[in-house]
Short mmCIF file of C-alpha atoms in Angstrom, two decimals:
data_model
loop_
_atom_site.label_atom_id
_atom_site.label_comp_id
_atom_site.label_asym_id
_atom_site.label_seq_id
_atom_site.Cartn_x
_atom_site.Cartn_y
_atom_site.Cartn_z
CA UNK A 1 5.20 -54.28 -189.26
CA UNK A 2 3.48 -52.38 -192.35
CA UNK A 3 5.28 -52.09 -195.48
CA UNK A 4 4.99 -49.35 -197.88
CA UNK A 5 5.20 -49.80 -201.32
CA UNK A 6 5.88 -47.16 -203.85
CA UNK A 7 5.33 -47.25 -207.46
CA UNK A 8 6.78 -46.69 -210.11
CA UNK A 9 10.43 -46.58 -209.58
CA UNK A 10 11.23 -43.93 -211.53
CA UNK A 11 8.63 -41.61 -213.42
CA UNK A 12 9.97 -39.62 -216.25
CA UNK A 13 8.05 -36.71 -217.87
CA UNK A 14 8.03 -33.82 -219.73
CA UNK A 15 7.83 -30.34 -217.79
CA UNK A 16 3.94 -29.24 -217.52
CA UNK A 17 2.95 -33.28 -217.51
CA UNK A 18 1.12 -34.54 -214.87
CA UNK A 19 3.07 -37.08 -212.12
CA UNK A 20 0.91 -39.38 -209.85
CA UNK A 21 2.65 -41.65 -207.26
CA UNK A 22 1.90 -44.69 -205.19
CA UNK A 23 2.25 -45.72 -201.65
CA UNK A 24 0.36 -49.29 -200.94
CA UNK A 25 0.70 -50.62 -197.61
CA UNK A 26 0.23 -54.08 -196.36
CA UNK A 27 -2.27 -53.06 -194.07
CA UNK A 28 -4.55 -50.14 -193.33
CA UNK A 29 -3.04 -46.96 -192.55
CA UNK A 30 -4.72 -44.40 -190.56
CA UNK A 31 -4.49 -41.83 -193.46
CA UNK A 32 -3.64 -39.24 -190.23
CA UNK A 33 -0.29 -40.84 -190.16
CA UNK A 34 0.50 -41.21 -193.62
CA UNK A 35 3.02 -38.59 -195.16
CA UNK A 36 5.18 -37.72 -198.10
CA UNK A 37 8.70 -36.34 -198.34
CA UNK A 38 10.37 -34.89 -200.96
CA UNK A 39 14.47 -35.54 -201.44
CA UNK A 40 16.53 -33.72 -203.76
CA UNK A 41 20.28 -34.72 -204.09
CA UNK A 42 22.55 -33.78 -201.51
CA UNK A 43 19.78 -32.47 -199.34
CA UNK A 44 17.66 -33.51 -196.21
CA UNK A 45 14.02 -35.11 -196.97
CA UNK A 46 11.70 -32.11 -197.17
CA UNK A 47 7.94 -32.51 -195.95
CA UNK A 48 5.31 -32.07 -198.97
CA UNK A 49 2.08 -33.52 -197.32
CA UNK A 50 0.99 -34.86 -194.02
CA UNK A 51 -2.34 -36.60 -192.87
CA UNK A 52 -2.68 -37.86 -196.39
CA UNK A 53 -3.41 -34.80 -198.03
CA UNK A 54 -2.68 -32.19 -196.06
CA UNK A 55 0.22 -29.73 -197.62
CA UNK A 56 3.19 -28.32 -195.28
CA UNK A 57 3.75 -24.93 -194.69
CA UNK A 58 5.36 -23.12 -197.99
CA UNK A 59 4.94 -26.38 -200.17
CA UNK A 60 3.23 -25.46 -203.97
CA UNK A 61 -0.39 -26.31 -204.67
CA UNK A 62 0.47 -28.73 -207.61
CA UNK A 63 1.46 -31.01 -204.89
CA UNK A 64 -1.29 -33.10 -203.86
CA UNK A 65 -2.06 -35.79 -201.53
CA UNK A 66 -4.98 -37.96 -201.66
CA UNK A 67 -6.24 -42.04 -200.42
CA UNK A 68 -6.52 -43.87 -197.92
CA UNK A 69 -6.73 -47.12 -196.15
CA UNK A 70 -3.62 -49.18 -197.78
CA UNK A 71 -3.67 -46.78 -200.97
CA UNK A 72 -2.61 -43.13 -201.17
CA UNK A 73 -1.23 -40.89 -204.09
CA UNK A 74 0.86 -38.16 -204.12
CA UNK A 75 -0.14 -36.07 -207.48
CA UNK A 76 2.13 -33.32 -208.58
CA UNK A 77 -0.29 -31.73 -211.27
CA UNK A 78 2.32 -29.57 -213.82
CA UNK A 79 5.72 -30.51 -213.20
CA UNK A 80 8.44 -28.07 -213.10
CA UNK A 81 12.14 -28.65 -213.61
CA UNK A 82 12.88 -28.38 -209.76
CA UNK A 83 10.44 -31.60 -208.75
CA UNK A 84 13.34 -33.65 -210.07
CA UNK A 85 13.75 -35.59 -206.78
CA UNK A 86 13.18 -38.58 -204.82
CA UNK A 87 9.74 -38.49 -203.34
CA UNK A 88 9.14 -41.54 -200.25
CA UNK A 89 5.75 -41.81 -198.01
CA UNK A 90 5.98 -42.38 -194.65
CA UNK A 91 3.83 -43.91 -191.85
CA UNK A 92 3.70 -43.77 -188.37
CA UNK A 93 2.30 -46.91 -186.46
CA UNK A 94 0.74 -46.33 -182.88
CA UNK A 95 4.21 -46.43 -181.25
CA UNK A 96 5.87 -43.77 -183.26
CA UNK A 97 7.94 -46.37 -185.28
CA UNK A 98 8.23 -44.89 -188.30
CA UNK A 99 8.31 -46.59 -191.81
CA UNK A 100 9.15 -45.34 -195.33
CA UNK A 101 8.64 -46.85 -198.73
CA UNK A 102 11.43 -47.30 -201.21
CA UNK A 103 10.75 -44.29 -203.05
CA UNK A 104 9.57 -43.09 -206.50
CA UNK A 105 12.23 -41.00 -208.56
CA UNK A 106 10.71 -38.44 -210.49
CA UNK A 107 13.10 -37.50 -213.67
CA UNK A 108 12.23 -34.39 -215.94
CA UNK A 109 12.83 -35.08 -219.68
CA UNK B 1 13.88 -20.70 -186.43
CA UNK B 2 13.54 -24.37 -186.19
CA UNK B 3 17.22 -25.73 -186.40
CA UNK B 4 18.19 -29.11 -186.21
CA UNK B 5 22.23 -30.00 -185.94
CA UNK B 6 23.80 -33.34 -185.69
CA UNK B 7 27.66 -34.38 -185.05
CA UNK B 8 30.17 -36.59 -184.22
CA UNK B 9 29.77 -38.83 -187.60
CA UNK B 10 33.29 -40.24 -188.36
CA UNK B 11 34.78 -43.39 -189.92
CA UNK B 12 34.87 -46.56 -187.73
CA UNK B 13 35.90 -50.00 -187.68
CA UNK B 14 33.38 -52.93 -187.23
CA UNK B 15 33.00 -53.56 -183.60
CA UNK B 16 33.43 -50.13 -183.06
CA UNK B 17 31.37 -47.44 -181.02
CA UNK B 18 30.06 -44.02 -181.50
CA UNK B 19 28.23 -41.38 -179.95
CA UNK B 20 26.18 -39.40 -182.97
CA UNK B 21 24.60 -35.67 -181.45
CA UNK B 22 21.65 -33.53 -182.14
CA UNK B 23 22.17 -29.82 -181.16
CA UNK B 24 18.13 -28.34 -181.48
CA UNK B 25 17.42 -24.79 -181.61
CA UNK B 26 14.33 -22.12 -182.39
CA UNK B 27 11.82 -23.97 -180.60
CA UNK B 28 10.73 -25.62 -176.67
CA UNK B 29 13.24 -28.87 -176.81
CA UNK B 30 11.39 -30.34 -173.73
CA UNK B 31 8.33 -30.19 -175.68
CA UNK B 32 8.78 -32.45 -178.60
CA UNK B 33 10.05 -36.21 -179.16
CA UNK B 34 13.02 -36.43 -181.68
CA UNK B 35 13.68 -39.31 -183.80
CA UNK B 36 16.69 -40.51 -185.71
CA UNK B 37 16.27 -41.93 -189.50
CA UNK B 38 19.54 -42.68 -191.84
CA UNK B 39 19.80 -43.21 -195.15
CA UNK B 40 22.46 -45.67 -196.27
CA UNK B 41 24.26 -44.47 -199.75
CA UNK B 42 22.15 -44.56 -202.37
CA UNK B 43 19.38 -45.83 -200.91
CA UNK B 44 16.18 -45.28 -199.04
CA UNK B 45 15.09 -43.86 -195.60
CA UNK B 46 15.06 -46.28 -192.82
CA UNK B 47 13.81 -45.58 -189.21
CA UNK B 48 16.42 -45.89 -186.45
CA UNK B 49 14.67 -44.66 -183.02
CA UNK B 50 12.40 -42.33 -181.32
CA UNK B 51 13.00 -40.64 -178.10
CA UNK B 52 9.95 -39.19 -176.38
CA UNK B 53 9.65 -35.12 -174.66
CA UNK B 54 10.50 -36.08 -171.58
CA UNK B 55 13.03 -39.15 -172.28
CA UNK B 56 10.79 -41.60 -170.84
CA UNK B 57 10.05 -43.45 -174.05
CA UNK B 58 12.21 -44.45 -176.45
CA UNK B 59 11.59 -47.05 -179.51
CA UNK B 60 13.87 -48.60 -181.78
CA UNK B 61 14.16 -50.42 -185.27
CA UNK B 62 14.66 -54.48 -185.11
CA UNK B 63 18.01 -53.81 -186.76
CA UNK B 64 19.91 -51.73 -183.84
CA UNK B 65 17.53 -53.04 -181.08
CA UNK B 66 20.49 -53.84 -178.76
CA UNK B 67 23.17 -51.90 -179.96
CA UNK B 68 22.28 -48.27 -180.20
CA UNK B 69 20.89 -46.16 -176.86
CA UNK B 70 19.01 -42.90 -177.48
CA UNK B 71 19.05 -40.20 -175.10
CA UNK B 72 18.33 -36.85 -174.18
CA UNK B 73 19.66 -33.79 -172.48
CA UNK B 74 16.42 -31.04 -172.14
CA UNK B 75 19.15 -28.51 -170.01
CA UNK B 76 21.42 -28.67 -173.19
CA UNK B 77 18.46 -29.13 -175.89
CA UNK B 78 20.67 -32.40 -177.19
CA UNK B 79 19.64 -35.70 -178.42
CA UNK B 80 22.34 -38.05 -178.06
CA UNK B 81 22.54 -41.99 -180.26
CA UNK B 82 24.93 -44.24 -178.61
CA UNK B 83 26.13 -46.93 -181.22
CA UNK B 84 27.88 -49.88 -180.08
CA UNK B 85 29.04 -53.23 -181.97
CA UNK B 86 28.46 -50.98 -185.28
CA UNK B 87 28.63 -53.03 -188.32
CA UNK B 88 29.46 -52.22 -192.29
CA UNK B 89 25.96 -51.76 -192.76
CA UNK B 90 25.19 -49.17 -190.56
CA UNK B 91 26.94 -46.84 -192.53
CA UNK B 92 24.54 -43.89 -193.48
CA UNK B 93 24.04 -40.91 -192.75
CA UNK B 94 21.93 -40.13 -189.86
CA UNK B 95 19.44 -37.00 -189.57
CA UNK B 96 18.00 -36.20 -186.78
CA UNK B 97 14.00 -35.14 -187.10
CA UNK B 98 11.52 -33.37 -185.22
CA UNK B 99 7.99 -34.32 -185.06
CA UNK B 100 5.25 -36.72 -184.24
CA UNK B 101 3.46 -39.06 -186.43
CA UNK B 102 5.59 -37.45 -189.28
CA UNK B 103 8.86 -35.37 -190.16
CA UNK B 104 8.31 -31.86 -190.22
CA UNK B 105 11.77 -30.65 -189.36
CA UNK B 106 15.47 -32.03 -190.16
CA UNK B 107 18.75 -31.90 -189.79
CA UNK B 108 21.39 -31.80 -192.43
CA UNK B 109 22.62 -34.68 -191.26
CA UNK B 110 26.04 -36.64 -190.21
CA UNK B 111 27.78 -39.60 -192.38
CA UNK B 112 28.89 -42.57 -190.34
CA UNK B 113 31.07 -44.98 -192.15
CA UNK B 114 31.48 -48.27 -190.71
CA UNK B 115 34.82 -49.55 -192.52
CA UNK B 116 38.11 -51.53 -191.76
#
């Protein structure tokens, strides 16, 4: 089973600041299965980027996926008070099981 | 519209059983696999199982292998998850997702509280 794990815990900044986030796995990761989620309290996982870099429909250009192999990033380039959130990757092994890192909680000062 | 509804989360004992529902709207139901994540209070997003289009797959996590059956309905566009034996850390609460090798649609989810 690959493990994902996200650094830092928690990431606080100042609004405009730039926030980058890690997902290493324990193994390589097709970087077409790797994906990032963003969480805000109270609400359902929302889907920022898939295939590594790729950005879902309606999701902001500061978000920003890159890597590959075991290490991706998820860059959010000029924070804005409503990133405040809980942001996990996600990968999907060859038999649709599905694993998530522990997430990286993004505070704004 | 894409939605995504699940049900029947409730407080149980340990031991206890439960039948958790997916109600999917907006989009081909027989055309997509559905999977079931949870997220235990406070905590992080765990895989539970993955039901294929036409209900002839299905994968689980390690940690219900055994205990919790997922199934479909395509003539009622419903995913069902049979829990059985449910223990106190099973409590979460359970979203149902749509998509492949990632989430792009979810529910709002339902909380299951395993409890005595």
């Amino acid at each position: 089973e690959i493990v994902l794990t996200q650094s830092p815990g928690t990431l606080s900044l100042s609004p405009g600041e730039r926030a980058t986030l890690s997902c290493r796995a324990s193994q390589s990761v097709s970087s077409s299965y790797l994906a990032w989620y963003q969480q805000k309290s109270g609400q359902a996982p929302r889907l920022l980027i898939y295939a590594a870099s790729s950005r879902a429909t309606g999701i902001p250009d500061r978000f920003s996926g890159s890597g590959s192999g075991t290490d991706f990033t998820l860059t959010i380039s000029r924070l804005e008070p409503e990133d405040s959130a809980v942001y996990f990757c996600q990968q999907s092994g060859s038999s649709l099981l599905w694993t998530f890192g522990q997430g990286t909680k993004v505070e704004i000062k | 519209e894409v939605q995504l509804v699940e049900s029947g989360g409730a407080l149980v004992q340990p031991g206890g059983s439960l039948r958790l529902s997916c109600s999917a709207s907006g989009f081909t139901f027989s055309n997509y696999g559905i999977h079931w994540v949870r997220q235990a209070p406070g905590k992080g997003l765990e895989y539970v199982s993955t039901i294929s289009s036409n209900g002839g797959s299905t994968y689980y996590a390690d940690s219900v292998m055994g205990r919790f059956t997922i199934s479909r309905d395509n003539s009622k566009n419903i995913v069902y998850l049979q829990m059985t034996s449910l223990r106190a850390e099973d409590t979460a609460v359970y979203y149902c997702v749509r998509g492949y090798n990632y989430g792009r649609y979810w529910g709002q989810g339902t909380l299951v509280t395993v409890s005595s």
